[in-house]
């Protein structure tokens, strides 16, 4: 499995498929950091924006390998493990982005504590005094990474092979994930906004949201893996 | 390794591409799969190689597998050497052994000088060599070749023939499709012929490939009992095929 993850990570990094998701995400969290009033709110926003980033990173990886190259890897390591590696790598990429964004949010937060302090050290100290804020934010990010990965896995090859249909349904799934009440990502975020009365209050996603996100991920990955072991041709026209 | 009533179709409402194929893939055998275009050869090869699962039936006892697809268009952001190093690790070869096998196969296939080119800029033949090299890296117990000779230069074709012979001699099973009947002619132990409806007829050759190479010998016999002599010649160990051209002696 390590070899497969290394292979897929190399494809992601060398094909520059990470550039657009990364730039998009950097812009989004910069906007979020500028517009929020508390650290918890900032973390909320940068967590939510992981949904589109991970969904499109997953799409990028599911379309990166030509059919023939995937077949060679599947013969060597089995089609199940090959597909799992393809899905794990963008998930891991999203997790790394989430952690980096949380660090950025702490370092740029204007109101980490009740009395806004200036200076980097003061901000870090303020965040350290309220570790719940950061932990809650990271959990929200985790829920959003899982939901984003689920959306990407469900709306792209091998399940949805036509490029236009895949793009549009990925977008629709992202909007649903962030707006619909039933979505774990939306539940995690809105759960927190109702709590955020005090600027030092920690925002925790509900356990339901976390459990829902895990279930969603397992379900969509399973469907994607099953399709990958049965379909030989991932292009839109045939097979 | 065994195939038990393999069937494959791509969707519930689609026609069966392969159906009801049962066969033993014994060690040390070279198997030619033949049939017309679109008869299901490539699909069966992918199921045998474990690239995709059958819709019905099952495959048991598959050894470590190397698979060479019909076309290998490259398209990955690696140089040839980087790609092969990745695949050697995916095949489970560690560190120095993997690197050594990669260099060995690049050399044998005459691709060492081009291995630092990007896969995206390689010619069709050179890409095909990368696909062949990755399949042979682990010395697989099962080698599946889907028209792997297409686009190769003469030297590489001969090297692939030799590699197939090595795998079979080492007790591996090799399954191949090629439309050139002269390719490995007379060397196969079994022929799997596709009919038009996804079924396969398995024709078994008389001797394992490990037997000494066949030679063509022309013998002129004068006898009153042609049938009896033929039976005796057939009974000689190592004789596989006899073609007879009987000339009736003029009776005077």
PDB file of C-alpha atoms in Angstrom, chain B residues 13-150:
ATOM      1  CA  UNK B  13     -28.639  -4.811 -19.590  1.00  0.00           C
ATOM      2  CA  UNK B  14     -25.575  -5.248 -21.726  1.00  0.00           C
ATOM      3  CA  UNK B  15     -24.710  -8.408 -23.617  1.00  0.00           C
ATOM      4  CA  UNK B  16     -22.301 -10.960 -22.211  1.00  0.00           C
ATOM      5  CA  UNK B  17     -18.790 -10.345 -23.527  1.00  0.00           C
ATOM      6  CA  UNK B  18     -17.426 -13.550 -22.032  1.00  0.00           C
ATOM      7  CA  UNK B  19     -19.550 -16.385 -20.737  1.00  0.00           C
ATOM      8  CA  UNK B  20     -19.137 -19.762 -19.158  1.00  0.00           C
ATOM      9  CA  UNK B  21     -15.367 -19.980 -19.426  1.00  0.00           C
ATOM     10  CA  UNK B  22     -13.838 -22.675 -17.208  1.00  0.00           C
ATOM     11  CA  UNK B  23     -10.208 -23.654 -17.506  1.00  0.00           C
ATOM     12  CA  UNK B  24      -7.145 -24.665 -15.553  1.00  0.00           C
ATOM     13  CA  UNK B  25      -4.074 -22.541 -16.050  1.00  0.00           C
ATOM     14  CA  UNK B  26      -1.326 -24.980 -15.262  1.00  0.00           C
ATOM     15  CA  UNK B  27       2.245 -24.061 -14.430  1.00  0.00           C
ATOM     16  CA  UNK B  28       4.728 -23.965 -17.271  1.00  0.00           C
ATOM     17  CA  UNK B  29       2.151 -23.455 -19.994  1.00  0.00           C
ATOM     18  CA  UNK B  30       2.030 -21.057 -22.898  1.00  0.00           C
ATOM     19  CA  UNK B  31      -1.543 -20.277 -23.919  1.00  0.00           C
ATOM     20  CA  UNK B  32      -2.591 -18.502 -27.089  1.00  0.00           C
ATOM     21  CA  UNK B  33      -5.999 -16.828 -26.988  1.00  0.00           C
ATOM     22  CA  UNK B  34      -7.468 -16.303 -30.416  1.00  0.00           C
ATOM     23  CA  UNK B  35     -10.669 -14.980 -31.878  1.00  0.00           C
ATOM     24  CA  UNK B  36     -11.904 -12.207 -34.073  1.00  0.00           C
ATOM     25  CA  UNK B  37     -11.822  -8.513 -33.159  1.00  0.00           C
ATOM     26  CA  UNK B  38     -14.386  -7.773 -30.482  1.00  0.00           C
ATOM     27  CA  UNK B  39     -14.861 -11.424 -29.555  1.00  0.00           C
ATOM     28  CA  UNK B  40     -13.951 -10.813 -25.908  1.00  0.00           C
ATOM     29  CA  UNK B  41     -10.262 -11.696 -25.831  1.00  0.00           C
ATOM     30  CA  UNK B  42      -9.094  -8.522 -24.110  1.00  0.00           C
ATOM     31  CA  UNK B  43     -11.915  -8.715 -21.571  1.00  0.00           C
ATOM     32  CA  UNK B  44     -11.031 -12.307 -20.681  1.00  0.00           C
ATOM     33  CA  UNK B  45      -7.365 -11.349 -20.382  1.00  0.00           C
ATOM     34  CA  UNK B  46      -8.214  -8.529 -17.977  1.00  0.00           C
ATOM     35  CA  UNK B  47     -10.269 -10.907 -15.828  1.00  0.00           C
ATOM     36  CA  UNK B  48      -7.463 -13.489 -15.841  1.00  0.00           C
ATOM     37  CA  UNK B  49      -4.936 -10.790 -14.923  1.00  0.00           C
ATOM     38  CA  UNK B  50      -7.142  -9.625 -12.043  1.00  0.00           C
ATOM     39  CA  UNK B  51      -7.532  -6.112 -13.453  1.00  0.00           C
ATOM     40  CA  UNK B  52     -11.294  -6.494 -13.234  1.00  0.00           C
ATOM     41  CA  UNK B  53     -13.562  -8.947 -11.465  1.00  0.00           C
ATOM     42  CA  UNK B  54     -15.833 -11.312 -13.396  1.00  0.00           C
ATOM     43  CA  UNK B  55     -19.605 -10.671 -13.279  1.00  0.00           C
ATOM     44  CA  UNK B  56     -20.200 -14.365 -12.552  1.00  0.00           C
ATOM     45  CA  UNK B  57     -17.937 -17.243 -11.610  1.00  0.00           C
ATOM     46  CA  UNK B  58     -14.609 -16.943  -9.903  1.00  0.00           C
ATOM     47  CA  UNK B  59     -10.864 -17.035 -10.353  1.00  0.00           C
ATOM     48  CA  UNK B  60      -8.809 -18.941  -7.783  1.00  0.00           C
ATOM     49  CA  UNK B  61      -5.116 -19.396  -7.112  1.00  0.00           C
ATOM     50  CA  UNK B  62      -3.795 -16.491  -9.154  1.00  0.00           C
ATOM     51  CA  UNK B  63      -0.039 -16.095  -8.731  1.00  0.00           C
ATOM     52  CA  UNK B  64       1.704 -12.714  -8.815  1.00  0.00           C
ATOM     53  CA  UNK B  65       0.708 -11.162 -12.102  1.00  0.00           C
ATOM     54  CA  UNK B  66       2.274  -8.988 -14.763  1.00  0.00           C
ATOM     55  CA  UNK B  67      -0.100  -7.485 -17.340  1.00  0.00           C
ATOM     56  CA  UNK B  68       0.719  -5.727 -20.592  1.00  0.00           C
ATOM     57  CA  UNK B  69      -2.286  -3.837 -21.981  1.00  0.00           C
ATOM     58  CA  UNK B  70      -3.215  -3.518 -25.621  1.00  0.00           C
ATOM     59  CA  UNK B  71      -2.133   0.089 -25.863  1.00  0.00           C
ATOM     60  CA  UNK B  72      -0.052   1.944 -23.339  1.00  0.00           C
ATOM     61  CA  UNK B  73      -0.384   5.616 -24.148  1.00  0.00           C
ATOM     62  CA  UNK B  74       1.893   6.851 -21.373  1.00  0.00           C
ATOM     63  CA  UNK B  75       0.239  10.048 -20.211  1.00  0.00           C
ATOM     64  CA  UNK B  76       1.761   9.995 -16.735  1.00  0.00           C
ATOM     65  CA  UNK B  77       3.987  12.796 -15.438  1.00  0.00           C
ATOM     66  CA  UNK B  78       7.050  10.563 -15.080  1.00  0.00           C
ATOM     67  CA  UNK B  79      10.127   9.659 -17.042  1.00  0.00           C
ATOM     68  CA  UNK B  80      10.319   6.029 -18.124  1.00  0.00           C
ATOM     69  CA  UNK B  81      12.810   5.168 -15.398  1.00  0.00           C
ATOM     70  CA  UNK B  82      10.755   6.875 -12.670  1.00  0.00           C
ATOM     71  CA  UNK B  83       7.639   5.055 -13.806  1.00  0.00           C
ATOM     72  CA  UNK B  84       9.377   1.682 -13.701  1.00  0.00           C
ATOM     73  CA  UNK B  85      10.838   2.403 -10.254  1.00  0.00           C
ATOM     74  CA  UNK B  86       7.348   3.227  -8.983  1.00  0.00           C
ATOM     75  CA  UNK B  87       5.942   0.062 -10.523  1.00  0.00           C
ATOM     76  CA  UNK B  88       8.763  -2.059  -9.121  1.00  0.00           C
ATOM     77  CA  UNK B  89       7.741  -0.888  -5.652  1.00  0.00           C
ATOM     78  CA  UNK B  90       4.060  -1.518  -6.414  1.00  0.00           C
ATOM     79  CA  UNK B  91       5.087  -5.044  -7.447  1.00  0.00           C
ATOM     80  CA  UNK B  92       6.692  -5.399  -4.010  1.00  0.00           C
ATOM     81  CA  UNK B  93      10.355  -5.221  -5.071  1.00  0.00           C
ATOM     82  CA  UNK B  94      12.445  -3.378  -2.528  1.00  0.00           C
ATOM     83  CA  UNK B  95      15.208  -0.821  -3.002  1.00  0.00           C
ATOM     84  CA  UNK B  96      18.302  -2.167  -4.699  1.00  0.00           C
ATOM     85  CA  UNK B  97      16.596  -5.228  -6.197  1.00  0.00           C
ATOM     86  CA  UNK B  98      13.947  -3.043  -7.821  1.00  0.00           C
ATOM     87  CA  UNK B  99      16.528  -0.658  -9.259  1.00  0.00           C
ATOM     88  CA  UNK B 100      18.588  -3.559 -10.557  1.00  0.00           C
ATOM     89  CA  UNK B 101      15.572  -5.171 -12.297  1.00  0.00           C
ATOM     90  CA  UNK B 102      14.590  -1.837 -13.840  1.00  0.00           C
ATOM     91  CA  UNK B 103      18.065  -1.357 -15.349  1.00  0.00           C
ATOM     92  CA  UNK B 104      18.163  -4.981 -16.468  1.00  0.00           C
ATOM     93  CA  UNK B 105      14.882  -4.750 -18.405  1.00  0.00           C
ATOM     94  CA  UNK B 106      15.606  -1.316 -19.843  1.00  0.00           C
ATOM     95  CA  UNK B 107      18.845  -2.794 -21.163  1.00  0.00           C
ATOM     96  CA  UNK B 108      17.291  -5.992 -22.509  1.00  0.00           C
ATOM     97  CA  UNK B 109      14.521  -4.164 -24.349  1.00  0.00           C
ATOM     98  CA  UNK B 110      16.933  -1.607 -25.790  1.00  0.00           C
ATOM     99  CA  UNK B 111      15.280   1.287 -23.961  1.00  0.00           C
ATOM    100  CA  UNK B 112      18.073   2.332 -21.592  1.00  0.00           C
ATOM    101  CA  UNK B 113      19.025   5.336 -23.731  1.00  0.00           C
ATOM    102  CA  UNK B 114      15.476   6.681 -23.731  1.00  0.00           C
ATOM    103  CA  UNK B 115      14.533   5.965 -20.115  1.00  0.00           C
ATOM    104  CA  UNK B 116      14.957   9.564 -18.988  1.00  0.00           C
ATOM    105  CA  UNK B 117      12.459  10.861 -21.528  1.00  0.00           C
ATOM    106  CA  UNK B 118       9.043  11.796 -20.232  1.00  0.00           C
ATOM    107  CA  UNK B 119       6.394   9.133 -20.858  1.00  0.00           C
ATOM    108  CA  UNK B 120       4.355  11.862 -22.533  1.00  0.00           C
ATOM    109  CA  UNK B 121       6.989  12.476 -25.205  1.00  0.00           C
ATOM    110  CA  UNK B 122       7.849   8.832 -25.901  1.00  0.00           C
ATOM    111  CA  UNK B 123       7.077   7.105 -29.169  1.00  0.00           C
ATOM    112  CA  UNK B 124       4.448   4.362 -29.254  1.00  0.00           C
ATOM    113  CA  UNK B 125       7.071   1.618 -29.409  1.00  0.00           C
ATOM    114  CA  UNK B 126       9.038   3.070 -26.503  1.00  0.00           C
ATOM    115  CA  UNK B 127       5.865   3.366 -24.382  1.00  0.00           C
ATOM    116  CA  UNK B 128       5.110  -0.260 -25.222  1.00  0.00           C
ATOM    117  CA  UNK B 129       8.583  -1.216 -23.965  1.00  0.00           C
ATOM    118  CA  UNK B 130       7.828   0.509 -20.647  1.00  0.00           C
ATOM    119  CA  UNK B 131       4.569  -1.438 -20.353  1.00  0.00           C
ATOM    120  CA  UNK B 132       6.406  -4.703 -21.066  1.00  0.00           C
ATOM    121  CA  UNK B 133       9.237  -3.895 -18.668  1.00  0.00           C
ATOM    122  CA  UNK B 134       6.846  -3.156 -15.775  1.00  0.00           C
ATOM    123  CA  UNK B 135       5.096  -6.507 -16.268  1.00  0.00           C
ATOM    124  CA  UNK B 136       8.366  -8.460 -16.339  1.00  0.00           C
ATOM    125  CA  UNK B 137      10.037  -6.670 -13.390  1.00  0.00           C
ATOM    126  CA  UNK B 138       8.755  -9.076 -10.692  1.00  0.00           C
ATOM    127  CA  UNK B 139       9.372 -12.281 -12.746  1.00  0.00           C
ATOM    128  CA  UNK B 140       5.622 -12.942 -12.418  1.00  0.00           C
ATOM    129  CA  UNK B 141       4.080 -16.382 -12.057  1.00  0.00           C
ATOM    130  CA  UNK B 142       1.363 -15.275 -14.456  1.00  0.00           C
ATOM    131  CA  UNK B 143       2.173 -13.092 -17.449  1.00  0.00           C
ATOM    132  CA  UNK B 144      -0.726 -11.740 -19.509  1.00  0.00           C
ATOM    133  CA  UNK B 145       0.159 -10.153 -22.856  1.00  0.00           C
ATOM    134  CA  UNK B 146      -2.526  -8.352 -24.851  1.00  0.00           C
ATOM    135  CA  UNK B 147      -0.941  -7.818 -28.280  1.00  0.00           C
ATOM    136  CA  UNK B 148       2.250  -6.806 -26.502  1.00  0.00           C
ATOM    137  CA  UNK B 149       4.410  -7.221 -29.618  1.00  0.00           C
ATOM    138  CA  UNK B 150       2.640  -4.447 -31.543  1.00  0.00           C
TER     139      UNK B 150
END
